[in-house]
Amino acid sequence: MKITLLGTGGPRPDPKRMGPSTLVTVGSDNLIFDAGRGVATRLVQAGVSITDYGYVFITHLHFDHTGGLADLLFAAWNKARNKTIHVYGPKGTEAMVRHLFEAYERDIWYRLSETVLTHEKLVDIRNMVQVHDVGAGVVVEGTNFRVTAVDVDHGHGLGLSRDDWACLAYRVESKGSSVVISGDAVYSPSLIDIARDADALVMCCYLSGEEIKDHDTELITRYVLNSSLGAGKIAHEANVKLIALIHIREKPDRLLEAMKTEIGRDFDGNIVVGEDLLEIDLG
């Protein structure tokens, strides 16, 4: 199992970091978790053909985690992929993708009409992509892998209901190896449970301690986005071996180092401050 951090930034454009997206490779299967801006380009830069993935898992429906989804799907289709691509996500994912296809209805019509002259074997993308709204439990059982999900907290402490705002963390297991992708989740018992004893936890770490300066940023790091003051506690309680930090707000190198130091006060495992295209081989 290999992890490739395709995008390690957040909602604000960062010249060094694309939007949140993580590639998990299990044998010949490429699983993509979240589809932030630039995901299609980063996938190709990682050495994976744009047609060589069959699964996309969305943690939640914020634009920074889904802004590259149309590009990812349409680029694979444009290169004549005809095998099914499965997209899994929380409640609302099916509606979002359906609306994307409606927005690009003229483009779909044009490219399908063009095949009369070009004789390309282009299927209808609306049939090629199968979307599944999912919740907690087993999401998919592949030949060589298993993906499960739990509901997690990302703004719910501020009064948001899970019915209106569903957010998921995923765990991939294969042949004794495991990785958890937490999305933007803050601490919750469900996150600890799904991450327990994992080989790697890919997690949001938006701010360093020095950046938590006022009531607003305190609320953000308590209820919405992890900081380096909380990430280590989660990793320690879940007993993971390694954490890889993504969804990092643009900051100078000294604050990136400070994040690692702050996490190390609570967690004595491996700490990786994520960079785009960084690879982690779990064997």
PDB file of C-alpha atoms in Angstrom:
ATOM      1  CA  MET A   1       0.000   0.000   0.000  1.00  0.00           C
ATOM      2  CA  LYS A   2       1.328   3.430  -0.955  1.00  0.00           C
ATOM      3  CA  ILE A   3       0.038   6.893  -0.081  1.00  0.00           C
ATOM      4  CA  THR A   4       0.667   9.858  -2.381  1.00  0.00           C
ATOM      5  CA  LEU A   5      -0.311  13.294  -1.131  1.00  0.00           C
ATOM      6  CA  LEU A   6      -1.677  14.864  -4.303  1.00  0.00           C
ATOM      7  CA  GLY A   7      -2.799  18.103  -2.677  1.00  0.00           C
ATOM      8  CA  THR A   8      -1.936  19.408   0.792  1.00  0.00           C
ATOM      9  CA  GLY A   9      -3.416  22.901   0.764  1.00  0.00           C
ATOM     10  CA  GLY A  10      -6.767  24.274   1.846  1.00  0.00           C
ATOM     11  CA  PRO A  11      -9.452  26.572   0.480  1.00  0.00           C
ATOM     12  CA  ARG A  12      -7.141  29.520  -0.209  1.00  0.00           C
ATOM     13  CA  PRO A  13      -4.961  29.272  -3.339  1.00  0.00           C
ATOM     14  CA  ASP A  14      -1.354  28.460  -2.447  1.00  0.00           C
ATOM     15  CA  PRO A  15       1.384  28.441  -5.135  1.00  0.00           C
ATOM     16  CA  LYS A  16       3.033  25.415  -3.488  1.00  0.00           C
ATOM     17  CA  ARG A  17      -0.029  23.365  -2.591  1.00  0.00           C
ATOM     18  CA  MET A  18      -3.047  22.179  -4.535  1.00  0.00           C
ATOM     19  CA  GLY A  19      -6.388  21.448  -2.868  1.00  0.00           C
ATOM     20  CA  PRO A  20      -6.861  18.471  -0.545  1.00  0.00           C
ATOM     21  CA  SER A  21      -6.525  15.118  -2.291  1.00  0.00           C
ATOM     22  CA  THR A  22      -4.857  11.844  -1.346  1.00  0.00           C
ATOM     23  CA  LEU A  23      -4.071   8.870  -3.562  1.00  0.00           C
ATOM     24  CA  VAL A  24      -3.954   5.408  -1.997  1.00  0.00           C
ATOM     25  CA  THR A  25      -2.528   2.724  -4.270  1.00  0.00           C
ATOM     26  CA  VAL A  26      -3.286  -0.895  -3.432  1.00  0.00           C
ATOM     27  CA  GLY A  27      -1.802  -3.248  -5.997  1.00  0.00           C
ATOM     28  CA  SER A  28      -3.233  -2.137  -9.343  1.00  0.00           C
ATOM     29  CA  ASP A  29      -6.074  -0.130  -7.754  1.00  0.00           C
ATOM     30  CA  ASN A  30      -5.808   3.644  -7.396  1.00  0.00           C
ATOM     31  CA  LEU A  31      -8.191   5.146  -4.840  1.00  0.00           C
ATOM     32  CA  ILE A  32      -8.564   8.927  -4.711  1.00  0.00           C
ATOM     33  CA  PHE A  33      -9.768  10.601  -1.523  1.00  0.00           C
ATOM     34  CA  ASP A  34     -11.152  14.099  -2.063  1.00  0.00           C
ATOM     35  CA  ALA A  35     -10.725  16.057  -5.258  1.00  0.00           C
ATOM     36  CA  GLY A  36      -9.448  19.537  -4.558  1.00  0.00           C
ATOM     37  CA  ARG A  37      -8.187  21.970  -7.164  1.00  0.00           C
ATOM     38  CA  GLY A  38      -5.426  20.555  -9.338  1.00  0.00           C
ATOM     39  CA  VAL A  39      -6.105  16.898  -8.550  1.00  0.00           C
ATOM     40  CA  ALA A  40      -6.052  15.746 -12.192  1.00  0.00           C
ATOM     41  CA  THR A  41      -2.715  17.428 -12.877  1.00  0.00           C
ATOM     42  CA  ARG A  42      -1.161  16.143  -9.656  1.00  0.00           C
ATOM     43  CA  LEU A  43      -2.372  12.608 -10.440  1.00  0.00           C
ATOM     44  CA  VAL A  44      -0.526  12.651 -13.762  1.00  0.00           C
ATOM     45  CA  GLN A  45       2.540  14.207 -12.124  1.00  0.00           C
ATOM     46  CA  ALA A  46       2.486  11.287  -9.680  1.00  0.00           C
ATOM     47  CA  GLY A  47       2.887   8.945 -12.641  1.00  0.00           C
ATOM     48  CA  VAL A  48      -0.700   7.701 -12.825  1.00  0.00           C
ATOM     49  CA  SER A  49      -2.610   7.900 -16.097  1.00  0.00           C
ATOM     50  CA  ILE A  50      -5.722  10.055 -15.895  1.00  0.00           C
ATOM     51  CA  THR A  51      -7.713   6.981 -16.953  1.00  0.00           C
ATOM     52  CA  ASP A  52      -6.142   4.663 -14.388  1.00  0.00           C
ATOM     53  CA  TYR A  53      -8.373   5.116 -11.366  1.00  0.00           C
ATOM     54  CA  GLY A  54     -11.765   3.652 -10.585  1.00  0.00           C
ATOM     55  CA  TYR A  55     -12.729   5.023  -7.189  1.00  0.00           C
ATOM     56  CA  VAL A  56     -13.168   8.510  -5.752  1.00  0.00           C
ATOM     57  CA  PHE A  57     -14.150   9.023  -2.111  1.00  0.00           C
ATOM     58  CA  ILE A  58     -15.348  12.432  -0.923  1.00  0.00           C
ATOM     59  CA  THR A  59     -15.124  13.247   2.795  1.00  0.00           C
ATOM     60  CA  HIS A  60     -17.470  16.244   2.693  1.00  0.00           C
ATOM     61  CA  LEU A  61     -18.890  18.703   0.213  1.00  0.00           C
ATOM     62  CA  HIS A  62     -16.818  21.830   0.807  1.00  0.00           C
ATOM     63  CA  PHE A  63     -15.592  23.351  -2.448  1.00  0.00           C
ATOM     64  CA  ASP A  64     -11.917  22.907  -1.604  1.00  0.00           C
ATOM     65  CA  HIS A  65     -12.448  19.136  -1.405  1.00  0.00           C
ATOM     66  CA  THR A  66     -14.581  18.889  -4.549  1.00  0.00           C
ATOM     67  CA  GLY A  67     -13.447  21.755  -6.788  1.00  0.00           C
ATOM     68  CA  GLY A  68     -11.325  19.464  -8.973  1.00  0.00           C
ATOM     69  CA  LEU A  69     -13.883  16.671  -9.286  1.00  0.00           C
ATOM     70  CA  ALA A  70     -15.339  17.770 -12.629  1.00  0.00           C
ATOM     71  CA  ASP A  71     -11.841  18.064 -14.101  1.00  0.00           C
ATOM     72  CA  LEU A  72     -10.887  14.628 -12.755  1.00  0.00           C
ATOM     73  CA  LEU A  73     -13.962  12.908 -14.205  1.00  0.00           C
ATOM     74  CA  PHE A  74     -14.132  14.756 -17.517  1.00  0.00           C
ATOM     75  CA  ALA A  75     -10.392  14.392 -18.177  1.00  0.00           C
ATOM     76  CA  ALA A  76     -10.638  10.605 -17.776  1.00  0.00           C
ATOM     77  CA  TRP A  77     -13.685  10.547 -20.047  1.00  0.00           C
ATOM     78  CA  ASN A  78     -12.024  12.804 -22.626  1.00  0.00           C
ATOM     79  CA  LYS A  79      -9.152  10.319 -22.830  1.00  0.00           C
ATOM     80  CA  ALA A  80     -11.704   7.619 -23.727  1.00  0.00           C
ATOM     81  CA  ARG A  81     -11.974   5.774 -20.438  1.00  0.00           C
ATOM     82  CA  ASN A  82     -15.021   3.535 -20.712  1.00  0.00           C
ATOM     83  CA  LYS A  83     -14.853   1.559 -17.469  1.00  0.00           C
ATOM     84  CA  THR A  84     -17.031   2.628 -14.562  1.00  0.00           C
ATOM     85  CA  ILE A  85     -15.721   5.222 -12.135  1.00  0.00           C
ATOM     86  CA  HIS A  86     -17.384   4.958  -8.724  1.00  0.00           C
ATOM     87  CA  VAL A  87     -17.759   8.129  -6.674  1.00  0.00           C
ATOM     88  CA  TYR A  88     -18.640   7.715  -2.996  1.00  0.00           C
ATOM     89  CA  GLY A  89     -19.485  10.505  -0.610  1.00  0.00           C
ATOM     90  CA  PRO A  90     -21.845  11.741   2.072  1.00  0.00           C
ATOM     91  CA  LYS A  91     -25.456  12.702   1.523  1.00  0.00           C
ATOM     92  CA  GLY A  92     -25.615  15.253  -1.308  1.00  0.00           C
ATOM     93  CA  THR A  93     -22.780  13.808  -3.393  1.00  0.00           C
ATOM     94  CA  GLU A  94     -25.099  12.268  -5.979  1.00  0.00           C
ATOM     95  CA  ALA A  95     -26.968  15.555  -6.377  1.00  0.00           C
ATOM     96  CA  MET A  96     -23.722  17.514  -6.714  1.00  0.00           C
ATOM     97  CA  VAL A  97     -22.375  15.286  -9.503  1.00  0.00           C
ATOM     98  CA  ARG A  98     -25.746  15.310 -11.260  1.00  0.00           C
ATOM     99  CA  HIS A  99     -25.660  19.113 -11.230  1.00  0.00           C
ATOM    100  CA  LEU A 100     -22.091  19.063 -12.586  1.00  0.00           C
ATOM    101  CA  PHE A 101     -23.273  16.988 -15.532  1.00  0.00           C
ATOM    102  CA  GLU A 102     -26.167  19.391 -16.065  1.00  0.00           C
ATOM    103  CA  ALA A 103     -23.744  22.325 -16.053  1.00  0.00           C
ATOM    104  CA  TYR A 104     -21.636  20.637 -18.743  1.00  0.00           C
ATOM    105  CA  GLU A 105     -24.584  19.290 -20.711  1.00  0.00           C
ATOM    106  CA  ARG A 106     -23.568  21.147 -23.911  1.00  0.00           C
ATOM    107  CA  ASP A 107     -20.011  19.860 -23.690  1.00  0.00           C
ATOM    108  CA  ILE A 108     -21.239  16.287 -23.224  1.00  0.00           C
ATOM    109  CA  TRP A 109     -23.583  16.659 -26.195  1.00  0.00           C
ATOM    110  CA  TYR A 110     -20.788  18.102 -28.363  1.00  0.00           C
ATOM    111  CA  ARG A 111     -18.249  15.384 -27.622  1.00  0.00           C
ATOM    112  CA  LEU A 112     -20.727  12.559 -28.104  1.00  0.00           C
ATOM    113  CA  SER A 113     -21.901  14.107 -31.391  1.00  0.00           C
ATOM    114  CA  GLU A 114     -18.307  14.499 -32.560  1.00  0.00           C
ATOM    115  CA  THR A 115     -17.726  10.740 -32.332  1.00  0.00           C
ATOM    116  CA  VAL A 116     -19.925  10.274 -35.415  1.00  0.00           C
ATOM    117  CA  LEU A 117     -17.046  11.761 -37.418  1.00  0.00           C
ATOM    118  CA  THR A 118     -14.042  10.744 -35.319  1.00  0.00           C
ATOM    119  CA  HIS A 119     -15.252   7.211 -34.571  1.00  0.00           C
ATOM    120  CA  GLU A 120     -13.916   7.505 -31.027  1.00  0.00           C
ATOM    121  CA  LYS A 121     -15.277   4.912 -28.640  1.00  0.00           C
ATOM    122  CA  LEU A 122     -16.648   7.462 -26.208  1.00  0.00           C
ATOM    123  CA  VAL A 123     -19.345   6.359 -23.790  1.00  0.00           C
ATOM    124  CA  ASP A 124     -21.772   8.759 -22.131  1.00  0.00           C
ATOM    125  CA  ILE A 125     -20.008  10.064 -19.032  1.00  0.00           C
ATOM    126  CA  ARG A 126     -23.331  10.092 -17.206  1.00  0.00           C
ATOM    127  CA  ASN A 127     -23.396   6.310 -17.554  1.00  0.00           C
ATOM    128  CA  MET A 128     -19.690   5.828 -16.930  1.00  0.00           C
ATOM    129  CA  VAL A 129     -19.738   7.571 -13.541  1.00  0.00           C
ATOM    130  CA  GLN A 130     -21.750   5.869 -10.810  1.00  0.00           C
ATOM    131  CA  VAL A 131     -22.327   7.968  -7.691  1.00  0.00           C
ATOM    132  CA  HIS A 132     -23.178   6.563  -4.279  1.00  0.00           C
ATOM    133  CA  ASP A 133     -24.327   8.554  -1.248  1.00  0.00           C
ATOM    134  CA  VAL A 134     -22.958   6.588   1.713  1.00  0.00           C
ATOM    135  CA  GLY A 135     -22.788   6.734   5.485  1.00  0.00           C
ATOM    136  CA  ALA A 136     -21.064   4.898   8.283  1.00  0.00           C
ATOM    137  CA  GLY A 137     -20.161   1.264   7.648  1.00  0.00           C
ATOM    138  CA  VAL A 138     -18.543  -0.723   4.858  1.00  0.00           C
ATOM    139  CA  VAL A 139     -18.361   1.438   1.734  1.00  0.00           C
ATOM    140  CA  VAL A 140     -16.752  -0.929  -0.758  1.00  0.00           C
ATOM    141  CA  GLU A 141     -15.093  -4.337  -0.738  1.00  0.00           C
ATOM    142  CA  GLY A 142     -12.537  -4.604  -3.534  1.00  0.00           C
ATOM    143  CA  THR A 143     -10.547  -7.633  -4.557  1.00  0.00           C
ATOM    144  CA  ASN A 144      -7.515  -6.438  -2.591  1.00  0.00           C
ATOM    145  CA  PHE A 145      -8.911  -3.780  -0.270  1.00  0.00           C
ATOM    146  CA  ARG A 146     -11.752  -2.783   2.021  1.00  0.00           C
ATOM    147  CA  VAL A 147     -12.971   0.760   2.657  1.00  0.00           C
ATOM    148  CA  THR A 148     -15.078   1.668   5.684  1.00  0.00           C
ATOM    149  CA  ALA A 149     -16.407   5.022   6.869  1.00  0.00           C
ATOM    150  CA  VAL A 150     -17.637   6.779  10.000  1.00  0.00           C
ATOM    151  CA  ASP A 151     -19.403  10.069  10.615  1.00  0.00           C
ATOM    152  CA  VAL A 152     -17.029  12.692  11.995  1.00  0.00           C
ATOM    153  CA  ASP A 153     -17.236  16.230  13.361  1.00  0.00           C
ATOM    154  CA  HIS A 154     -16.465  19.210  11.152  1.00  0.00           C
ATOM    155  CA  GLY A 155     -18.495  22.159  12.367  1.00  0.00           C
ATOM    156  CA  HIS A 156     -21.075  20.044  14.167  1.00  0.00           C
ATOM    157  CA  GLY A 157     -20.107  21.484  17.550  1.00  0.00           C
ATOM    158  CA  LEU A 158     -21.475  24.800  16.276  1.00  0.00           C
ATOM    159  CA  GLY A 159     -24.957  23.317  15.942  1.00  0.00           C
ATOM    160  CA  LEU A 160     -24.948  21.781  12.465  1.00  0.00           C
ATOM    161  CA  SER A 161     -26.984  18.588  12.143  1.00  0.00           C
ATOM    162  CA  ARG A 162     -25.618  15.473  10.454  1.00  0.00           C
ATOM    163  CA  ASP A 163     -28.732  15.312   8.322  1.00  0.00           C
ATOM    164  CA  ASP A 164     -27.931  18.728   6.852  1.00  0.00           C
ATOM    165  CA  TRP A 165     -24.145  18.393   6.902  1.00  0.00           C
ATOM    166  CA  ALA A 166     -22.702  14.899   6.678  1.00  0.00           C
ATOM    167  CA  CYS A 167     -18.919  14.442   6.917  1.00  0.00           C
ATOM    168  CA  LEU A 168     -17.007  11.181   6.685  1.00  0.00           C
ATOM    169  CA  ALA A 169     -13.609   9.728   7.510  1.00  0.00           C
ATOM    170  CA  TYR A 170     -12.469   6.652   5.587  1.00  0.00           C
ATOM    171  CA  ARG A 171     -10.239   3.718   6.448  1.00  0.00           C
ATOM    172  CA  VAL A 172      -8.536   1.583   3.785  1.00  0.00           C
ATOM    173  CA  GLU A 173      -7.319  -1.874   4.773  1.00  0.00           C
ATOM    174  CA  SER A 174      -5.341  -4.332   2.690  1.00  0.00           C
ATOM    175  CA  LYS A 175      -3.174  -7.301   3.662  1.00  0.00           C
ATOM    176  CA  GLY A 176      -2.432  -6.032   7.153  1.00  0.00           C
ATOM    177  CA  SER A 177      -1.815  -2.391   6.176  1.00  0.00           C
ATOM    178  CA  SER A 178      -4.198   0.450   6.946  1.00  0.00           C
ATOM    179  CA  VAL A 179      -4.556   4.166   6.307  1.00  0.00           C
ATOM    180  CA  VAL A 180      -7.224   6.581   7.506  1.00  0.00           C
ATOM    181  CA  ILE A 181      -8.208   9.785   5.714  1.00  0.00           C
ATOM    182  CA  SER A 182      -9.949  12.055   8.198  1.00  0.00           C
ATOM    183  CA  GLY A 183     -11.041  14.871   5.911  1.00  0.00           C
ATOM    184  CA  ASP A 184     -11.285  18.048   7.981  1.00  0.00           C
ATOM    185  CA  ALA A 185     -12.475  16.270  11.128  1.00  0.00           C
ATOM    186  CA  VAL A 186     -11.707  17.567  14.604  1.00  0.00           C
ATOM    187  CA  TYR A 187     -11.618  15.291  17.635  1.00  0.00           C
ATOM    188  CA  SER A 188     -14.514  12.869  18.078  1.00  0.00           C
ATOM    189  CA  PRO A 189     -14.815   9.345  19.503  1.00  0.00           C
ATOM    190  CA  SER A 190     -15.734   8.062  16.035  1.00  0.00           C
ATOM    191  CA  LEU A 191     -12.500   9.451  14.559  1.00  0.00           C
ATOM    192  CA  ILE A 192     -10.473   7.759  17.281  1.00  0.00           C
ATOM    193  CA  ASP A 193     -12.289   4.478  16.664  1.00  0.00           C
ATOM    194  CA  ILE A 194     -11.737   4.383  12.898  1.00  0.00           C
ATOM    195  CA  ALA A 195      -8.111   5.498  13.217  1.00  0.00           C
ATOM    196  CA  ARG A 196      -7.198   3.088  16.013  1.00  0.00           C
ATOM    197  CA  ASP A 197      -3.871   1.290  15.390  1.00  0.00           C
ATOM    198  CA  ALA A 198      -3.707   2.493  11.763  1.00  0.00           C
ATOM    199  CA  ASP A 199      -0.352   2.543  10.028  1.00  0.00           C
ATOM    200  CA  ALA A 200      -1.020   6.082   8.830  1.00  0.00           C
ATOM    201  CA  LEU A 201      -3.510   8.874   9.484  1.00  0.00           C
ATOM    202  CA  VAL A 202      -3.801  11.585   6.841  1.00  0.00           C
ATOM    203  CA  MET A 203      -5.293  14.527   8.674  1.00  0.00           C
ATOM    204  CA  CYS A 204      -6.091  18.199   8.403  1.00  0.00           C
ATOM    205  CA  CYS A 205      -3.754  20.508  10.311  1.00  0.00           C
ATOM    206  CA  TYR A 206      -4.695  24.018   9.278  1.00  0.00           C
ATOM    207  CA  LEU A 207      -3.043  26.206  11.895  1.00  0.00           C
ATOM    208  CA  SER A 208      -0.026  26.198  14.166  1.00  0.00           C
ATOM    209  CA  GLY A 209      -0.362  27.206  17.796  1.00  0.00           C
ATOM    210  CA  GLU A 210       1.080  30.648  17.077  1.00  0.00           C
ATOM    211  CA  GLU A 211      -1.691  31.307  14.547  1.00  0.00           C
ATOM    212  CA  ILE A 212      -4.449  30.763  17.125  1.00  0.00           C
ATOM    213  CA  LYS A 213      -4.629  34.364  18.240  1.00  0.00           C
ATOM    214  CA  ASP A 214      -8.239  35.209  19.097  1.00  0.00           C
ATOM    215  CA  HIS A 215     -11.697  33.870  19.901  1.00  0.00           C
ATOM    216  CA  ASP A 216     -12.513  33.195  16.251  1.00  0.00           C
ATOM    217  CA  THR A 217      -9.444  31.053  15.599  1.00  0.00           C
ATOM    218  CA  GLU A 218     -10.011  29.253  18.909  1.00  0.00           C
ATOM    219  CA  LEU A 219     -13.535  28.350  17.761  1.00  0.00           C
ATOM    220  CA  ILE A 220     -12.237  27.229  14.370  1.00  0.00           C
ATOM    221  CA  THR A 221      -9.655  24.884  15.860  1.00  0.00           C
ATOM    222  CA  ARG A 222     -12.072  23.524  18.465  1.00  0.00           C
ATOM    223  CA  TYR A 223     -15.024  22.821  16.184  1.00  0.00           C
ATOM    224  CA  VAL A 224     -14.046  23.126  12.523  1.00  0.00           C
ATOM    225  CA  LEU A 225     -10.387  22.488  11.589  1.00  0.00           C
ATOM    226  CA  ASN A 226      -7.581  20.737  13.446  1.00  0.00           C
ATOM    227  CA  SER A 227      -4.483  22.571  14.560  1.00  0.00           C
ATOM    228  CA  SER A 228      -1.106  21.300  15.686  1.00  0.00           C
ATOM    229  CA  LEU A 229      -2.317  21.691  19.271  1.00  0.00           C
ATOM    230  CA  GLY A 230      -4.934  18.975  18.741  1.00  0.00           C
ATOM    231  CA  ALA A 231      -3.525  16.720  16.029  1.00  0.00           C
ATOM    232  CA  GLY A 232      -1.013  15.010  18.294  1.00  0.00           C
ATOM    233  CA  LYS A 233      -3.638  14.206  20.911  1.00  0.00           C
ATOM    234  CA  ILE A 234      -5.792  12.476  18.284  1.00  0.00           C
ATOM    235  CA  ALA A 235      -2.844  10.516  16.897  1.00  0.00           C
ATOM    236  CA  HIS A 236      -1.724   9.474  20.384  1.00  0.00           C
ATOM    237  CA  GLU A 237      -5.162   8.351  21.558  1.00  0.00           C
ATOM    238  CA  ALA A 238      -5.761   6.415  18.325  1.00  0.00           C
ATOM    239  CA  ASN A 239      -2.299   4.820  18.606  1.00  0.00           C
ATOM    240  CA  VAL A 240      -1.448   5.387  14.957  1.00  0.00           C
ATOM    241  CA  LYS A 241       2.095   4.853  13.735  1.00  0.00           C
ATOM    242  CA  LEU A 242       2.364   7.903  11.460  1.00  0.00           C
ATOM    243  CA  ILE A 243       0.453  11.092  10.774  1.00  0.00           C
ATOM    244  CA  ALA A 244       0.672  13.009   7.514  1.00  0.00           C
ATOM    245  CA  LEU A 245      -0.513  16.606   7.737  1.00  0.00           C
ATOM    246  CA  ILE A 246      -2.493  18.163   4.897  1.00  0.00           C
ATOM    247  CA  HIS A 247      -4.981  21.035   4.497  1.00  0.00           C
ATOM    248  CA  ILE A 248      -2.200  23.346   5.656  1.00  0.00           C
ATOM    249  CA  ARG A 249      -2.712  27.096   5.462  1.00  0.00           C
ATOM    250  CA  GLU A 250       0.103  28.941   3.703  1.00  0.00           C
ATOM    251  CA  LYS A 251       2.764  29.834   6.265  1.00  0.00           C
ATOM    252  CA  PRO A 252       6.552  30.298   6.609  1.00  0.00           C
ATOM    253  CA  ASP A 253       8.811  27.297   7.131  1.00  0.00           C
ATOM    254  CA  ARG A 254       9.427  28.158  10.788  1.00  0.00           C
ATOM    255  CA  LEU A 255       5.713  27.687  11.532  1.00  0.00           C
ATOM    256  CA  LEU A 256       5.702  24.380   9.687  1.00  0.00           C
ATOM    257  CA  GLU A 257       8.546  23.282  11.960  1.00  0.00           C
ATOM    258  CA  ALA A 258       6.659  24.650  14.961  1.00  0.00           C
ATOM    259  CA  MET A 259       3.649  22.528  14.015  1.00  0.00           C
ATOM    260  CA  LYS A 260       5.808  19.416  14.059  1.00  0.00           C
ATOM    261  CA  THR A 261       7.267  20.349  17.449  1.00  0.00           C
ATOM    262  CA  GLU A 262       3.839  21.040  18.940  1.00  0.00           C
ATOM    263  CA  ILE A 263       2.447  17.719  17.702  1.00  0.00           C
ATOM    264  CA  GLY A 264       5.518  15.928  19.042  1.00  0.00           C
ATOM    265  CA  ARG A 265       4.625  16.983  22.587  1.00  0.00           C
ATOM    266  CA  ASP A 266       1.623  14.648  22.466  1.00  0.00           C
ATOM    267  CA  PHE A 267       2.609  12.047  19.875  1.00  0.00           C
ATOM    268  CA  ASP A 268       5.853  10.075  19.656  1.00  0.00           C
ATOM    269  CA  GLY A 269       5.206   8.422  16.279  1.00  0.00           C
ATOM    270  CA  ASN A 270       6.296   9.612  12.852  1.00  0.00           C
ATOM    271  CA  ILE A 271       5.126  13.104  11.896  1.00  0.00           C
ATOM    272  CA  VAL A 272       5.126  14.066   8.224  1.00  0.00           C
ATOM    273  CA  VAL A 273       4.399  17.673   7.283  1.00  0.00           C
ATOM    274  CA  GLY A 274       2.775  17.036   3.935  1.00  0.00           C
ATOM    275  CA  GLU A 275       3.981  18.381   0.608  1.00  0.00           C
ATOM    276  CA  ASP A 276       2.329  17.840  -2.751  1.00  0.00           C
ATOM    277  CA  LEU A 277       3.430  14.583  -4.430  1.00  0.00           C
ATOM    278  CA  LEU A 278       5.123  13.257  -1.297  1.00  0.00           C
ATOM    279  CA  GLU A 279       4.921   9.445  -1.180  1.00  0.00           C
ATOM    280  CA  ILE A 280       4.618   7.216   1.887  1.00  0.00           C
ATOM    281  CA  ASP A 281       5.149   3.499   1.307  1.00  0.00           C
ATOM    282  CA  LEU A 282       3.434   1.287   3.881  1.00  0.00           C
ATOM    283  CA  GLY A 283       4.723  -1.916   2.292  1.00  0.00           C
TER     284      GLY A 283
END
